[in-house]
XYZ file of N, CA, C and O in Angstrom:
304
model
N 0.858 -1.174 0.000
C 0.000 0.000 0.000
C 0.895 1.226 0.000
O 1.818 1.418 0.792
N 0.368 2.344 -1.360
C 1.342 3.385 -0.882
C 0.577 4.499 -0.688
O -0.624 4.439 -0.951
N 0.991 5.353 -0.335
C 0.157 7.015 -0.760
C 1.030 8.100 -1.095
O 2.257 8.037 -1.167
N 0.166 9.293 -1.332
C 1.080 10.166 -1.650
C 2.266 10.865 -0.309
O 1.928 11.085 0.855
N 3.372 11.052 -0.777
C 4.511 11.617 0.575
C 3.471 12.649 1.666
O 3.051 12.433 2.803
N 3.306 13.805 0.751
C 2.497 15.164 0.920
C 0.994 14.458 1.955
O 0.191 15.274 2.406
N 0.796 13.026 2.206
C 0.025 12.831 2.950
C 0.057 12.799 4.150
O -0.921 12.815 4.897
N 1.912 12.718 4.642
C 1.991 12.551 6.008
C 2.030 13.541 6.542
O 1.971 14.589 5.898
N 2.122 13.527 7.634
C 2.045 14.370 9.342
C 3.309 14.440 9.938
O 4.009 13.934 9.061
N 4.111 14.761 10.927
C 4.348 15.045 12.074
C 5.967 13.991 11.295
O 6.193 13.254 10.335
N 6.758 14.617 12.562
C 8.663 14.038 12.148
C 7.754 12.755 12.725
O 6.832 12.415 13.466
N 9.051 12.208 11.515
C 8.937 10.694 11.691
C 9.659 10.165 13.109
O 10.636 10.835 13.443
N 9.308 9.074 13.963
C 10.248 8.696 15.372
C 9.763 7.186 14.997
O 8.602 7.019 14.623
N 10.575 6.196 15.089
C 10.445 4.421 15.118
C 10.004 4.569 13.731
O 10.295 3.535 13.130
N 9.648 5.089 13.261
C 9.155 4.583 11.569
C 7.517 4.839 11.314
O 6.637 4.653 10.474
N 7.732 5.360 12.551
C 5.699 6.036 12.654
C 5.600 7.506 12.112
O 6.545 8.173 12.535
N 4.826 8.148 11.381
C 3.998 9.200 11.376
C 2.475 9.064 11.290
O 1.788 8.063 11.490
N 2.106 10.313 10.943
C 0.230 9.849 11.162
C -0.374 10.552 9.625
O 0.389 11.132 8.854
N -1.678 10.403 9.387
C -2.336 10.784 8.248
C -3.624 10.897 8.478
O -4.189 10.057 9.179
N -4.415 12.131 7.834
C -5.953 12.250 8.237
C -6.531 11.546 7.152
O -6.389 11.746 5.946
N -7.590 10.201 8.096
C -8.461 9.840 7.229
C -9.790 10.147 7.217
O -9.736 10.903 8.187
N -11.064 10.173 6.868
C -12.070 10.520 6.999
C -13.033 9.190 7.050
O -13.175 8.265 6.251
N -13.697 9.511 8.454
C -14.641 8.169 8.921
C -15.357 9.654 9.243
O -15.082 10.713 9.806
N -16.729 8.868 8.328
C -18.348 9.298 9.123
C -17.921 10.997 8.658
O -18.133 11.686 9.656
N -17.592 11.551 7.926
C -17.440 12.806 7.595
C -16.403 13.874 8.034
O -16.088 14.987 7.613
N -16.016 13.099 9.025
C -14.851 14.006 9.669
C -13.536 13.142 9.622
O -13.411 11.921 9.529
N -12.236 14.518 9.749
C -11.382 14.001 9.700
C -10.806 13.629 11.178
O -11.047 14.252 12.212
N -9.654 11.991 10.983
C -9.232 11.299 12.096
C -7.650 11.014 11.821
O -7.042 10.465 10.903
N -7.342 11.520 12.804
C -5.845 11.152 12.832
C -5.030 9.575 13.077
O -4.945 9.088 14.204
N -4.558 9.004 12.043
C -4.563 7.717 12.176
C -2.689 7.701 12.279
O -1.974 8.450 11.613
N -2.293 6.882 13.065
C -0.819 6.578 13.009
C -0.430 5.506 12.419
O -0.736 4.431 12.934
N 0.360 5.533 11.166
C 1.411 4.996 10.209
C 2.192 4.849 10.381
O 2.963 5.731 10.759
N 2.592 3.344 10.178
C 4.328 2.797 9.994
C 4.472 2.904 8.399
O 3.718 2.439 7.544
N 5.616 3.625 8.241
C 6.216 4.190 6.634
C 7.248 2.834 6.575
O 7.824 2.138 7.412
N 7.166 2.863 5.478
C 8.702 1.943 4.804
C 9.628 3.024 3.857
O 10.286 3.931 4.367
N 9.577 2.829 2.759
C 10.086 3.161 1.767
C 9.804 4.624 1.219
O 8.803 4.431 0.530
N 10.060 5.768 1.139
C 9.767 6.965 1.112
C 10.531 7.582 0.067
O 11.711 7.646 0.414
N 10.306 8.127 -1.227
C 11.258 9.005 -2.184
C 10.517 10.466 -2.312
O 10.589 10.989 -3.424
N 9.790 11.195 -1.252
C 9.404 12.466 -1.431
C 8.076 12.705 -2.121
O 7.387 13.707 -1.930
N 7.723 11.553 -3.065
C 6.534 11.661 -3.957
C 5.503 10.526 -3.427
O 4.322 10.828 -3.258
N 5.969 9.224 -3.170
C 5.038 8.180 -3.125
C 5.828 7.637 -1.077
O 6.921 7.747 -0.521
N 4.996 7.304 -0.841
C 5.390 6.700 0.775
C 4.882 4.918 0.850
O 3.774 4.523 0.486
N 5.516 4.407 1.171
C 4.968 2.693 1.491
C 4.775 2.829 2.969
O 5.548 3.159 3.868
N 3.045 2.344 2.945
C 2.460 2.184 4.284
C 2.318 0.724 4.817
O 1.273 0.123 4.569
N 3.403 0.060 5.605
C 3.368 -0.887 6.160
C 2.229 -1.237 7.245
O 1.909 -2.397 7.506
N 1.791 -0.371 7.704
C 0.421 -0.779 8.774
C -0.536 0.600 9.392
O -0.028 1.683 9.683
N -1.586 0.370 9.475
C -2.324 1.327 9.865
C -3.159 2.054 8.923
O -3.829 3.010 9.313
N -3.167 1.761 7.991
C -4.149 1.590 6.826
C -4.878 0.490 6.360
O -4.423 -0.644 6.216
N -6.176 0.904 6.099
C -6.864 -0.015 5.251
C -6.494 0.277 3.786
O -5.889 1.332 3.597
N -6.826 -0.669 2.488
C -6.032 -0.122 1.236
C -7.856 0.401 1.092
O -8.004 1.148 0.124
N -9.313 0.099 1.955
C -10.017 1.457 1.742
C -10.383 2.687 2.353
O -11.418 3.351 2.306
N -9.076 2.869 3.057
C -9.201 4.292 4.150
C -9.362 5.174 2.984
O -8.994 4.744 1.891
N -9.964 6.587 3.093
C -9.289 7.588 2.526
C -8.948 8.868 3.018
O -9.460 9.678 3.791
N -7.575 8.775 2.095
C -6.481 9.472 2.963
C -6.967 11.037 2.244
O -7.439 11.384 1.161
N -6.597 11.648 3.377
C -6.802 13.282 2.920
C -5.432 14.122 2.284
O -4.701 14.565 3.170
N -5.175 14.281 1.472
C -3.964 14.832 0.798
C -4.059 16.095 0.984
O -5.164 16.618 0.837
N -3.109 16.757 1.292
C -2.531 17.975 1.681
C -2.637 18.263 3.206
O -2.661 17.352 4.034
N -2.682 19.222 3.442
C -2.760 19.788 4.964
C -3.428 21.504 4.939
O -2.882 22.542 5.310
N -4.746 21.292 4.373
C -5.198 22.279 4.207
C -5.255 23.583 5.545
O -4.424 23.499 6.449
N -6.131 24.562 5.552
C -6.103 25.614 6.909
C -7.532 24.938 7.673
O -8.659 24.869 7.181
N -7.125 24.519 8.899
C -7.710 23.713 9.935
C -7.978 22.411 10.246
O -8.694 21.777 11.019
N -6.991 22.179 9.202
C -7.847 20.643 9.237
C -6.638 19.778 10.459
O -5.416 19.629 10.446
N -7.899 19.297 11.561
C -7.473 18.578 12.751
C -8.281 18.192 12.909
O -9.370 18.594 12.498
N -8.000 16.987 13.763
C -8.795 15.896 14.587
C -10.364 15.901 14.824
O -10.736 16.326 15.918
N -11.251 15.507 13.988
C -12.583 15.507 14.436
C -13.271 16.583 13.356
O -14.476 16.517 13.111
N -12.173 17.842 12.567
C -12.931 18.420 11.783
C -14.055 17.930 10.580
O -13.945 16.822 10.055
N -15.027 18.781 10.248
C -15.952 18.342 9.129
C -15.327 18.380 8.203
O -14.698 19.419 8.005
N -15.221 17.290 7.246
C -14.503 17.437 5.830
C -15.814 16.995 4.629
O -16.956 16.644 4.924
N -15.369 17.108 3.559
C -16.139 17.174 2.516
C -15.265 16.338 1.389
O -14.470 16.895 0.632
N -15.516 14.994 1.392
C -14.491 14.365 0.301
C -14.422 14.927 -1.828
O -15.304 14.437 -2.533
N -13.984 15.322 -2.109
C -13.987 15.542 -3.519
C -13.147 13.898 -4.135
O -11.982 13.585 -3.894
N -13.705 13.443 -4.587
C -13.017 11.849 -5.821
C -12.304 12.800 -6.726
O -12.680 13.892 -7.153
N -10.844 11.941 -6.985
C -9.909 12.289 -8.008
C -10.348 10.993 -8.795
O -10.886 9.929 -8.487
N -9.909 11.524 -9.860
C -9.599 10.378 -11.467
C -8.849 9.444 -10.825
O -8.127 9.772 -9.883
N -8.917 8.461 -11.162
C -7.627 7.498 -11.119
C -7.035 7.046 -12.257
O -7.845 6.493 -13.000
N -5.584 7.088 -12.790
C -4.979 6.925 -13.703
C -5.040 5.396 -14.072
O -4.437 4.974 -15.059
């Protein structure tokens, strides 16, 4: 499972950072074990489902419990 880099959160410590996913409309801060990382794509060894969805970017407010509004991208 990978996602985009620009998805993670917080300095990495043990190989953990975190990522907002959205359950029930709001966003939730979930903690990730990373593997493999080149700046663009990240390998998520645990703490994902491959159907979480992950919130990309780090828009203005978005924390723990906020209301989000999912927009679907294309998939290539």
């Amino acid at each position: 499972l990978s996602i985009p880099s620009a998805c993670l959160f917080g300095k990495e410590q043990d190989g953990q950072r975190f990522v907002y996913v959205v359950k029930a409309g709001k966003a939730h801060r979930a903690l990730v074990r990373v593997g493999l990382e080149d700046g663009i794509r990240a390998e998520v060894l645990s703490g994902l489902d491959a159907h979480d969805e992950v919130i990309a970017g780090n828009g203005p407010g978005l924390a723990d419990g906020v209301a989000v509004v999912v927009e679907k991208t294309k998939k290539d």
